[in-house]
Tab-separated table of C-alpha atoms and ligand atoms in Angstrom:
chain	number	residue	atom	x	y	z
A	26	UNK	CA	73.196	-49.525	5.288
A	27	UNK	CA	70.899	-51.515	3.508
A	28	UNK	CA	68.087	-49.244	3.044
A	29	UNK	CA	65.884	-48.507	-0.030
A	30	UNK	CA	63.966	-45.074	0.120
A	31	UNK	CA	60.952	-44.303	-1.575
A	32	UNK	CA	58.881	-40.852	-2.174
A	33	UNK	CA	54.849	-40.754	-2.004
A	34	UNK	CA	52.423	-38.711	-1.438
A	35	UNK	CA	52.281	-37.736	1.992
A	36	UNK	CA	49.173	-39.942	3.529
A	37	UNK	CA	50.082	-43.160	1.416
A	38	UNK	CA	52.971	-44.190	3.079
A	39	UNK	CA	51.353	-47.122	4.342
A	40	UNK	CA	50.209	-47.788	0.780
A	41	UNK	CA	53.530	-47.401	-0.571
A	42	UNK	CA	54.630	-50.001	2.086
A	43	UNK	CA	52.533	-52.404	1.070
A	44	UNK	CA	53.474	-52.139	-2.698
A	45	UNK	CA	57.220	-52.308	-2.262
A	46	UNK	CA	56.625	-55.088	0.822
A	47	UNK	CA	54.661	-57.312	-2.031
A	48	UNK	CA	57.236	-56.338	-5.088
A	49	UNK	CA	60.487	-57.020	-3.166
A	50	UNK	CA	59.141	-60.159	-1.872
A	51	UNK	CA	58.377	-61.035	-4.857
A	52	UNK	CA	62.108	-60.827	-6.173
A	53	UNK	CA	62.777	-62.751	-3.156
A	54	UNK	CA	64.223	-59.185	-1.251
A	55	UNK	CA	62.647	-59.810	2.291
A	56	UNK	CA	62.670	-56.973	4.739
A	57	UNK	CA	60.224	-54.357	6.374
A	58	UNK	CA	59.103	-50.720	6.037
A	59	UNK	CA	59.237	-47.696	8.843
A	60	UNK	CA	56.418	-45.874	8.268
A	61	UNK	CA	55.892	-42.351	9.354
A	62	UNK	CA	52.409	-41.096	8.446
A	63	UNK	CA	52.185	-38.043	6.593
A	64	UNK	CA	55.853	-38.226	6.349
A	65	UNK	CA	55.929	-38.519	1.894
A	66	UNK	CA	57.877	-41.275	2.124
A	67	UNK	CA	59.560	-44.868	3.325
A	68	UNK	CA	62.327	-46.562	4.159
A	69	UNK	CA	62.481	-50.219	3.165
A	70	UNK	CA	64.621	-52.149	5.254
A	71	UNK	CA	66.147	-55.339	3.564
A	72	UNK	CA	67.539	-58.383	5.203
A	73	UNK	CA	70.096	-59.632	2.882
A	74	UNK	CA	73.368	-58.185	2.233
A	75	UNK	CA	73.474	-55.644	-1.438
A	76	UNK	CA	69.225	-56.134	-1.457
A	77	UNK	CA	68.853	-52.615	-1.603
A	78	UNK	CA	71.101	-52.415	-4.841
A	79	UNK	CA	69.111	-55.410	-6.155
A	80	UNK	CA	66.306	-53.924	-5.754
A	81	UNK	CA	67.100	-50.629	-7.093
A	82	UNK	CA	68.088	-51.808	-10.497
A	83	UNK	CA	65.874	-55.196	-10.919
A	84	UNK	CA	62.306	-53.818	-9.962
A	85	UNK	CA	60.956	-51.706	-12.378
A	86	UNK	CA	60.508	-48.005	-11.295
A	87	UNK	CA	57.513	-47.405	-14.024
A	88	UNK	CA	55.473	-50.429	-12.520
A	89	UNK	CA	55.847	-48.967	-9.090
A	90	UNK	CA	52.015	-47.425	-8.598
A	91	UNK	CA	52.618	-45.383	-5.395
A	92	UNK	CA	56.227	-44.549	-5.800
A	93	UNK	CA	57.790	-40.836	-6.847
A	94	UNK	CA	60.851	-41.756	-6.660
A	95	UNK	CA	63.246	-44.877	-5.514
A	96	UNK	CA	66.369	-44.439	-4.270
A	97	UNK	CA	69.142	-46.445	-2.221
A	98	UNK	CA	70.270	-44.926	0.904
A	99	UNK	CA	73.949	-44.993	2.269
A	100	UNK	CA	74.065	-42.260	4.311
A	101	UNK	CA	72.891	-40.406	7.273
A	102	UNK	CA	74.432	-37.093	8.909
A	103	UNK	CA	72.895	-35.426	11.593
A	104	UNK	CA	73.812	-32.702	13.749
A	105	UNK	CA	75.315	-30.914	10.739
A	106	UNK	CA	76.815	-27.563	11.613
A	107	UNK	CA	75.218	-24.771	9.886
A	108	UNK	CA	77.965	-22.298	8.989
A	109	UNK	CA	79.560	-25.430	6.998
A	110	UNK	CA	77.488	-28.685	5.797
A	111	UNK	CA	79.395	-28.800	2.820
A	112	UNK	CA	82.668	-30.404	4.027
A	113	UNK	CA	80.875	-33.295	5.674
A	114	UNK	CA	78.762	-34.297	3.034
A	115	UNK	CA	81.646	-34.485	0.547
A	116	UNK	CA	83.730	-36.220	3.354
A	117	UNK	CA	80.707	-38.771	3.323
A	118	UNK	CA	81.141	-39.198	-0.227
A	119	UNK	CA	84.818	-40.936	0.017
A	120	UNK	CA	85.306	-44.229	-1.419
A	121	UNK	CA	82.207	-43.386	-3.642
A	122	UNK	CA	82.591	-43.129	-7.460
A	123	UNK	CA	81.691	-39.963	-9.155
A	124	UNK	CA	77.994	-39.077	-9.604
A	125	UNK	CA	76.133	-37.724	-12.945
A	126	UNK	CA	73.583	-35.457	-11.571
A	127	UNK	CA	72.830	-33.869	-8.231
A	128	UNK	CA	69.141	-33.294	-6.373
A	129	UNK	CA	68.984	-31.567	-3.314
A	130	UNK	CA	65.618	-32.729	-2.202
A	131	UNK	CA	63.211	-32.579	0.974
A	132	UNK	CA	59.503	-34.018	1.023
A	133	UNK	CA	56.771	-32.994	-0.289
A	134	UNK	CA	55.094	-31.715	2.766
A	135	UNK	CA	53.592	-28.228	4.287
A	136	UNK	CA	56.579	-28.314	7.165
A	137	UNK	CA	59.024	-28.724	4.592
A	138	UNK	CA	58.020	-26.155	2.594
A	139	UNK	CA	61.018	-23.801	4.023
A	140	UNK	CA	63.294	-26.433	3.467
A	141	UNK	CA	63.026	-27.024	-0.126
A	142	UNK	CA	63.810	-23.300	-0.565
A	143	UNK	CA	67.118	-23.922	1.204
A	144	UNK	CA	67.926	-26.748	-1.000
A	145	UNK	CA	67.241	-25.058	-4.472
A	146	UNK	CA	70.011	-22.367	-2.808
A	147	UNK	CA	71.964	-25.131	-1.253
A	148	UNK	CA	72.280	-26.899	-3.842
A	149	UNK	CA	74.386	-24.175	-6.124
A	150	UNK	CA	77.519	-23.753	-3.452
A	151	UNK	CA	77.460	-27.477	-3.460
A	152	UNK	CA	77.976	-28.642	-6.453
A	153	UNK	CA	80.835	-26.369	-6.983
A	154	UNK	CA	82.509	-28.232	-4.075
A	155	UNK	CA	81.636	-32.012	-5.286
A	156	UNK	CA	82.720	-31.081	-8.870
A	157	UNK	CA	85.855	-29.660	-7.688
A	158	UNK	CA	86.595	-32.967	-5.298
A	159	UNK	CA	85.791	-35.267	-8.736
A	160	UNK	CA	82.321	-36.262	-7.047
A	161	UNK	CA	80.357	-35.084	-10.001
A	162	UNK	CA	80.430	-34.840	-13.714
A	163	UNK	CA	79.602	-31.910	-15.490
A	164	UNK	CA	78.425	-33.364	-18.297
A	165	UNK	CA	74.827	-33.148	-19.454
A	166	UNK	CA	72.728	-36.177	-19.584
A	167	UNK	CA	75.363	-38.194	-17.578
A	168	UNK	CA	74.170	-41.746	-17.766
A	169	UNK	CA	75.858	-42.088	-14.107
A	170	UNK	CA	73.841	-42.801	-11.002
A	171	UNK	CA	72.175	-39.972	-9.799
A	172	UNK	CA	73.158	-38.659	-5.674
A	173	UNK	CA	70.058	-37.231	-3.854
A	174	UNK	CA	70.311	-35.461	-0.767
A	175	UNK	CA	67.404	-35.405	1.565
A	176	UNK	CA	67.040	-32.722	3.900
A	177	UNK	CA	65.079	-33.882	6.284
A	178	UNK	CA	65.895	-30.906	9.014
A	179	UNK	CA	68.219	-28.226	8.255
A	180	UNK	CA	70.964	-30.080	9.887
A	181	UNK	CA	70.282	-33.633	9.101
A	182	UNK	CA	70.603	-35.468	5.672
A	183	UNK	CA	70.318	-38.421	4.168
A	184	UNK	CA	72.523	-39.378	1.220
A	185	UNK	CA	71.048	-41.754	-1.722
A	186	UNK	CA	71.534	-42.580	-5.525
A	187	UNK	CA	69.249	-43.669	-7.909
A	188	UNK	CA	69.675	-45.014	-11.335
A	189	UNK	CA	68.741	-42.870	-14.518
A	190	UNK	CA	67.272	-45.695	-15.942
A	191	UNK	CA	65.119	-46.736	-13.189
A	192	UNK	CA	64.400	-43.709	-11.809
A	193	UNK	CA	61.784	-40.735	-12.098
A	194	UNK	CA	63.843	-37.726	-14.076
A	195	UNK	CA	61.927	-35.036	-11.850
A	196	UNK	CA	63.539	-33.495	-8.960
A	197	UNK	CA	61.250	-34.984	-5.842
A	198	UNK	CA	59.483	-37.494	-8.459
A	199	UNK	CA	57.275	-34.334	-8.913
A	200	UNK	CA	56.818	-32.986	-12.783
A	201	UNK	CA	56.584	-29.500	-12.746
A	202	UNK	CA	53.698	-28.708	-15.120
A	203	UNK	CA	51.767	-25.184	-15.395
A	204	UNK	CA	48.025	-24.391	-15.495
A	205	UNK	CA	47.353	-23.266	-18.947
A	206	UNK	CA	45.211	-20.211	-17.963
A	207	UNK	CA	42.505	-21.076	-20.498
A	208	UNK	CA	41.908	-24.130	-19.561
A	209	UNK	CA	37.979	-24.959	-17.518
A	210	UNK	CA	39.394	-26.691	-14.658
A	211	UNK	CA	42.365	-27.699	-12.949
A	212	UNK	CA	41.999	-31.314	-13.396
A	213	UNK	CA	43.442	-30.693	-16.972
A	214	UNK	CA	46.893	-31.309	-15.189
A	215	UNK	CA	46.282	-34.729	-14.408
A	216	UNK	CA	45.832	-35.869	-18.112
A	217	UNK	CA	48.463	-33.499	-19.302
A	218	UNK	CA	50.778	-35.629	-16.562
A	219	UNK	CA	49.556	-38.926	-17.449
A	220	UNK	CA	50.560	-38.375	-21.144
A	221	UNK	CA	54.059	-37.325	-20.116
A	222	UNK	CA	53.758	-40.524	-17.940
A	223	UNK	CA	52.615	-43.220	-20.444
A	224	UNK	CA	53.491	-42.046	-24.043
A	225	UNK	CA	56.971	-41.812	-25.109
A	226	UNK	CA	56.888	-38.326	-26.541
A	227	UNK	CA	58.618	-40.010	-29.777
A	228	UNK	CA	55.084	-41.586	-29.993
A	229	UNK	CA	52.922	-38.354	-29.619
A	230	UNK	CA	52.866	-37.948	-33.397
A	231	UNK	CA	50.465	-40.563	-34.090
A	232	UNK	CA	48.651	-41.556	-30.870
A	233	UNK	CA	48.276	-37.616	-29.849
A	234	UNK	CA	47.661	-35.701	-33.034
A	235	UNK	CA	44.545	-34.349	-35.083
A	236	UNK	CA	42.687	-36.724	-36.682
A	237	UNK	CA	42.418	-39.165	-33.647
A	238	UNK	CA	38.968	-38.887	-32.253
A	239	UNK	CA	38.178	-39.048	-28.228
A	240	UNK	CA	35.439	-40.408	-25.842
A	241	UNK	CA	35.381	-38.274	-22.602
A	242	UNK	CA	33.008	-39.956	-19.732
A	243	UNK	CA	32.783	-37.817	-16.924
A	244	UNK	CA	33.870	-34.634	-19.075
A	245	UNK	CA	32.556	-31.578	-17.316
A	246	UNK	CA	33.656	-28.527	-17.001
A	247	UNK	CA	36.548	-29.792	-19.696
A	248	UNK	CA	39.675	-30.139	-18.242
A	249	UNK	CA	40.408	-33.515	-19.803
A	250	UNK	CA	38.326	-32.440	-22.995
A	251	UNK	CA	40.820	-29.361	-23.200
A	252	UNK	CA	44.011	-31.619	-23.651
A	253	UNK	CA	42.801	-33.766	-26.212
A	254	UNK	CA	41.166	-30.393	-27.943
A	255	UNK	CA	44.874	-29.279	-28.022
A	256	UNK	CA	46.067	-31.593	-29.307
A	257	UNK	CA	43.935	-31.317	-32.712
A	258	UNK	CA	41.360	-34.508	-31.575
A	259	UNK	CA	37.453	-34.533	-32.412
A	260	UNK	CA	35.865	-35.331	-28.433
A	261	UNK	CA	32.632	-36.548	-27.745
A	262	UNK	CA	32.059	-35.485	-24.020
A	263	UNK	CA	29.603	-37.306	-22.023
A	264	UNK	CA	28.563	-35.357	-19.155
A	265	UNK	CA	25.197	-34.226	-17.631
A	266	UNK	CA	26.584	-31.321	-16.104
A	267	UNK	CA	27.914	-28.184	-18.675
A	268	UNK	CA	31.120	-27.869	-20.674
A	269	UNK	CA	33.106	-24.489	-20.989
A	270	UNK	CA	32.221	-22.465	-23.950
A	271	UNK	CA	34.994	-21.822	-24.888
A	272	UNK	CA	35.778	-25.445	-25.838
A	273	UNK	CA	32.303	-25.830	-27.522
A	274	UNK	CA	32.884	-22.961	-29.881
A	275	UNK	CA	36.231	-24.504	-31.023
A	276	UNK	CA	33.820	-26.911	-33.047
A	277	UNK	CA	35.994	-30.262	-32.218
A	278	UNK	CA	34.140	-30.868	-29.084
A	279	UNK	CA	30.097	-33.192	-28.955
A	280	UNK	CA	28.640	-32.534	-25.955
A	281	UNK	CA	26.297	-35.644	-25.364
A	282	UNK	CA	24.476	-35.162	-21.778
A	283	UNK	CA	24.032	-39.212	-21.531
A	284	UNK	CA	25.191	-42.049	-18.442
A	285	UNK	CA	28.724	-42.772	-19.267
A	286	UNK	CA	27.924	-46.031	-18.126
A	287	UNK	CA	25.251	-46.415	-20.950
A	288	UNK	CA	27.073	-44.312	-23.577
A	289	UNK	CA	28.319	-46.583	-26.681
A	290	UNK	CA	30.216	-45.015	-29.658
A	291	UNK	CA	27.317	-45.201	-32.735
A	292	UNK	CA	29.336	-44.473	-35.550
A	293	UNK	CA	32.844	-45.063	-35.576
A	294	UNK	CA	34.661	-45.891	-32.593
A	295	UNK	CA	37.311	-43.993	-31.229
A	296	UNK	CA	40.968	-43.550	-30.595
A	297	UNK	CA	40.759	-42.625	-26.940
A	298	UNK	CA	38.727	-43.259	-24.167
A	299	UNK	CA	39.382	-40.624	-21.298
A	300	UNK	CA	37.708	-41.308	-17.874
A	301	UNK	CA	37.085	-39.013	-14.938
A	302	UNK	CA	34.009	-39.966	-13.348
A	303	UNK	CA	33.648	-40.305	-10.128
A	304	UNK	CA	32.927	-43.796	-8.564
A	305	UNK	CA	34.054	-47.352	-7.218
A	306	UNK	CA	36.898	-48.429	-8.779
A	307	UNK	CA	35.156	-51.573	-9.372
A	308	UNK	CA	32.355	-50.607	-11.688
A	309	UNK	CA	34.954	-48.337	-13.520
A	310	UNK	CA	37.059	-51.218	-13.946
A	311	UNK	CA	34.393	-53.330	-15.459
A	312	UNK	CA	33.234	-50.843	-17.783
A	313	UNK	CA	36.601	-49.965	-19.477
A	314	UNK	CA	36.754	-54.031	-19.736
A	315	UNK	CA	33.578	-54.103	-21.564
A	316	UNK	CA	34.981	-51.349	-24.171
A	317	UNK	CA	38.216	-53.105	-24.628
A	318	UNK	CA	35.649	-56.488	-24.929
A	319	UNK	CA	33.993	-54.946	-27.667
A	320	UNK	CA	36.745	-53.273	-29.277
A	321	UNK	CA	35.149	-49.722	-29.397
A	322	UNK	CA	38.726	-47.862	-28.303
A	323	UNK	CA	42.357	-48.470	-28.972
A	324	UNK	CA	43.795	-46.809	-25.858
A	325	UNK	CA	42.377	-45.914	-22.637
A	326	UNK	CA	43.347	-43.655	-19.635
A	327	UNK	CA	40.998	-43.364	-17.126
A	328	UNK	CA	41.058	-42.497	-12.970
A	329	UNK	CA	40.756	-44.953	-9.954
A	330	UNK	CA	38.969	-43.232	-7.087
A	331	UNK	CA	40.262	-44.955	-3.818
A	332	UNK	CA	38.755	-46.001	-0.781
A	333	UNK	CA	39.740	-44.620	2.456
A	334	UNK	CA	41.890	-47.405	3.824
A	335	UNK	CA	43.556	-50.893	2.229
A	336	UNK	CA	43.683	-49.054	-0.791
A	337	UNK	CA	46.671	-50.581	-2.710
A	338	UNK	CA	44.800	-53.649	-1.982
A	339	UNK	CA	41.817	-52.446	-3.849
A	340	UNK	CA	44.306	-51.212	-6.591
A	341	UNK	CA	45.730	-54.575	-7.144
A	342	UNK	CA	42.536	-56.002	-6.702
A	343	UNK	CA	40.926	-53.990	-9.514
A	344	UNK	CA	44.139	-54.314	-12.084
A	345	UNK	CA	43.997	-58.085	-11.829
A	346	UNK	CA	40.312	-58.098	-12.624
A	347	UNK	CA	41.070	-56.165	-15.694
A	348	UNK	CA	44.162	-58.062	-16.663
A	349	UNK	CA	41.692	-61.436	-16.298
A	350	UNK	CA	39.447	-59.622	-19.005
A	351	UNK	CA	42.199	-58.592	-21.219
A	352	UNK	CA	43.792	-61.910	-21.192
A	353	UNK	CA	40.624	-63.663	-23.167
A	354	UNK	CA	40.746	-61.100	-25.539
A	355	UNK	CA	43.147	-61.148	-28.509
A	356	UNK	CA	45.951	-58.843	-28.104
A	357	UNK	CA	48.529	-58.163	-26.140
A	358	UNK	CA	47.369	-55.945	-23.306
A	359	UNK	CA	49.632	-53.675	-20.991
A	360	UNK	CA	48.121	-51.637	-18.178
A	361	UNK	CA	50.516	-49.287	-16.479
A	362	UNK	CA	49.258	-47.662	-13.174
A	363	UNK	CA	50.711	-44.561	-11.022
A	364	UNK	CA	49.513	-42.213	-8.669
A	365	UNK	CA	50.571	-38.904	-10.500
A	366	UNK	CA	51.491	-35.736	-8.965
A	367	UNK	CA	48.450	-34.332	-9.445
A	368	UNK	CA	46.316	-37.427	-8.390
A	369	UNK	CA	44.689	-36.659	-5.368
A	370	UNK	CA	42.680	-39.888	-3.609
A	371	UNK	CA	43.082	-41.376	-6.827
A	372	UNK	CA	45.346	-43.414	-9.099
A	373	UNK	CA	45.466	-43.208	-12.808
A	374	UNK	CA	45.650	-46.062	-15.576
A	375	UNK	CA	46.485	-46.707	-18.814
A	376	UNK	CA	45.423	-49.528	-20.994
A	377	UNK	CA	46.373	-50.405	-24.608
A	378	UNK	CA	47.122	-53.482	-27.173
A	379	UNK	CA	50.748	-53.345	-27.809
A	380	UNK	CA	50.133	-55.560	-31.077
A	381	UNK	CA	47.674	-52.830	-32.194
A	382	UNK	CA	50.216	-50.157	-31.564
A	383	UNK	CA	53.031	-51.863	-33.687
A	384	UNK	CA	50.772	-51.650	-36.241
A	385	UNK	CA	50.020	-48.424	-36.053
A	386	UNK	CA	53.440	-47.620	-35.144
A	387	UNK	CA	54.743	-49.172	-38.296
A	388	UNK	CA	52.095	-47.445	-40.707
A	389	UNK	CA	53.233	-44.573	-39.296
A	390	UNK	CA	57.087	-44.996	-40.227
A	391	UNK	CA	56.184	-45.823	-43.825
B	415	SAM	C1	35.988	-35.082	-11.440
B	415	SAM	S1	34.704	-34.510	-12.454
B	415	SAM	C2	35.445	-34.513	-14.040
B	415	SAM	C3	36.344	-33.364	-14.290
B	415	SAM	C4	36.813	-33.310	-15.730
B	415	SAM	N1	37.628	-34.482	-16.070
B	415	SAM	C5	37.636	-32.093	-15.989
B	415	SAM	O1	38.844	-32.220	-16.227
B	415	SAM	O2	37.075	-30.990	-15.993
B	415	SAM	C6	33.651	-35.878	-12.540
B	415	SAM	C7	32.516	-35.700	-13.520
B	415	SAM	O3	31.909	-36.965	-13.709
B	415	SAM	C8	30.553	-36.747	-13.972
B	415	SAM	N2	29.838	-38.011	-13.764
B	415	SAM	C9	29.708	-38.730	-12.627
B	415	SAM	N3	28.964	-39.836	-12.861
B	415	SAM	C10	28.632	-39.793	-14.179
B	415	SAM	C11	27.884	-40.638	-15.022
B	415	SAM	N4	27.316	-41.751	-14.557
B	415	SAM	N5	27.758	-40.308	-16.322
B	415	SAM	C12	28.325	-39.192	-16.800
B	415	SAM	N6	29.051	-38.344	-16.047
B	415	SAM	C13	29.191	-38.641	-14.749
B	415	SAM	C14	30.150	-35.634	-13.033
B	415	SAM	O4	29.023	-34.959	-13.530
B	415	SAM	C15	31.408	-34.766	-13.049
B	415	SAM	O5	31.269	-33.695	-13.957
């Protein structure tokens, strides 16, 4: 088999398709996609002989914008019989050299909900057995590919591997993150994720710590306000609609009921700029250009609402128009994009200067 398999969010498997369709190409890794809709994920299909394995260590698992996880597939069993699917999936593992971790995985859908309750149980009797045949390590933080099994009935599986370096470290590419009780709204989650996602946690000590100050556009209720509260930051929010209370009366928040389109920084300019708000991705785009233009922020992460259809199109459309910006300026500009976990119709992206941040990074170390 010569099959790469990636996880999505169910609905933007066609999306997903066209990313991986345009990246493999790229590496010269021709092939096509089967595309289920609302399936969570895709098979890629290559043409050439050991593409799959190419592919799986060459292109870049962070760049990937719709991907949860990327895997290569060399197995399927079907027709698995229930009172023993152990001994054929370690027979299927012969010939194959021993594995550092083990995820027993389904997707991310409502009909597989049942499933992935089987495969957290599952996956205990299991990997007894492929320890005891010398299929698995038991070491921690085994720098070994990783073997997924997906469930995709309860008597049919397919059997993958990803690499730990190239790879998303969650179980199902999902992060498992909880709702801190206090905070105003739910969206809180997506910035928490998207800090997990784009700043080494090494790095958290001087680009997420009190004393950095924060522009929120699009702040109300206060879900992104909340994280960057948290985390010991001074916010200005910029909302017309009301923030929680209980953020206001921890005195680090400046509620300024303006047009984040209008709002400017006045004084000094500041660390962050968080954005939220919802609108085309193109006159988002343009205005978190014009703050990098003008230098009034240092790092950005802001939200991408998407179209209905085409929409990796409109993605790629928007991040070149930003990278054309960046490139005049002076700098060295990296934008990272992914659809989180807790995106919905929506991507999220991060922009900063990585000269700027070696800077900072150094001053920091000193
Ligand atoms: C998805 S909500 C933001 C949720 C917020 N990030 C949170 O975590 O609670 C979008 C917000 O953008 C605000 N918004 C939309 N257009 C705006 C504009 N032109 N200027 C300021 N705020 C705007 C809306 O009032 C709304 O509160």
């Amino acid at each position: 088999m010569n099959h790469l398999m990636f996880y999505c969010r169910p609905g933007f498997e066609k999306d997903m398709a066209a990313e991986i369709q345009d990246k493999a190409v790229a590496l010269e890794c021709f092939g096509f996609s089967r595309v289920v809709d609302n399936s969570g994920f895709v098979l890629y299909e290559c043409y050439g002989e050991s593409d799959a394995e190419k592919l799986a260590r060459r292109l870049p698992f962070r760049e990937l914008i719709f991907a949860r996880q990327m895997l290569v597939m060399f197995k399927q069993l079907s027709g698995l019989d229930l009172q023993d699917r152990i001994t054929p999936i370690v027979e299927a593992l012969e010939g194959m050299p021993e594995f550092g971790e083990l995820r027993v995985e389904t997707a991310d859908t409502n009909e597989a909900k049942e499933l992935s309750t089987f495969c957290r149980k599952f996956s205990v009797p299991l990997r007894q057995a492929l320890r005891s045949a010398g299929k698995l390590s038991g070491e921690e933080n085994d720098r070994r590919p990783v073997l997924h099994l997906f469930f995709l009935k309860n008597d049919t599986v397919w059997l993958g591997y990803s690499y730990p370096n190239n790879n998303s470290p969650y179980l199902m590419g999902i992060p498992r993150l909880r709702f801190p009780s206090d905070a105003p709204s739910r969206s809180t989650l997506k910035l928490e994720e998207a800090f997990y996602m784009f700043i080494p946690v090494e790095d958290d000590e001087y680009r997420l710590c009190s004393g950095l100050t924060a522009v929120d556009l699009g702040a109300s209720p206060g879900g992104w306000t909340y994280q960057l509260v948290k985390r010991g930051m001074m916010v200005t929010a910029v909302d017309n609609g009301p923030m929680a209370e209980a953020l206001m009366e921890t005195g680090q928040v400046k509620h300024v009921m303006e047009d984040g389109f209008k709002y400017r920084p006045t004084k000094k300019n500041p660390y962050w700029l968080v954005c939220d708000m919802v609108e085309k991705p193109a006159r988002i785009t343009h205005l978190i250009a014009q703050w990098f233009r003008d230098g009034l922020c240092q790092e950005a992460i802001f939200n991408l609402k998407l179209p209905m259809k085409k929409r990796y199109a409109e993605v790629e459309h928007n991040l070149a128009v930003l990278k054309e910006w960046l490139t005049e300026l002076e700098g060295d500009y990296v934008i990272q994009a992914k659809q989180l976990y807790h995106d919905r119709e929506e991507i999220t992206v991060h922009v900063y200067d990585e000269r700027k941040l070696a800077r900072r990074r150094s001053g920091a170390f000193n």
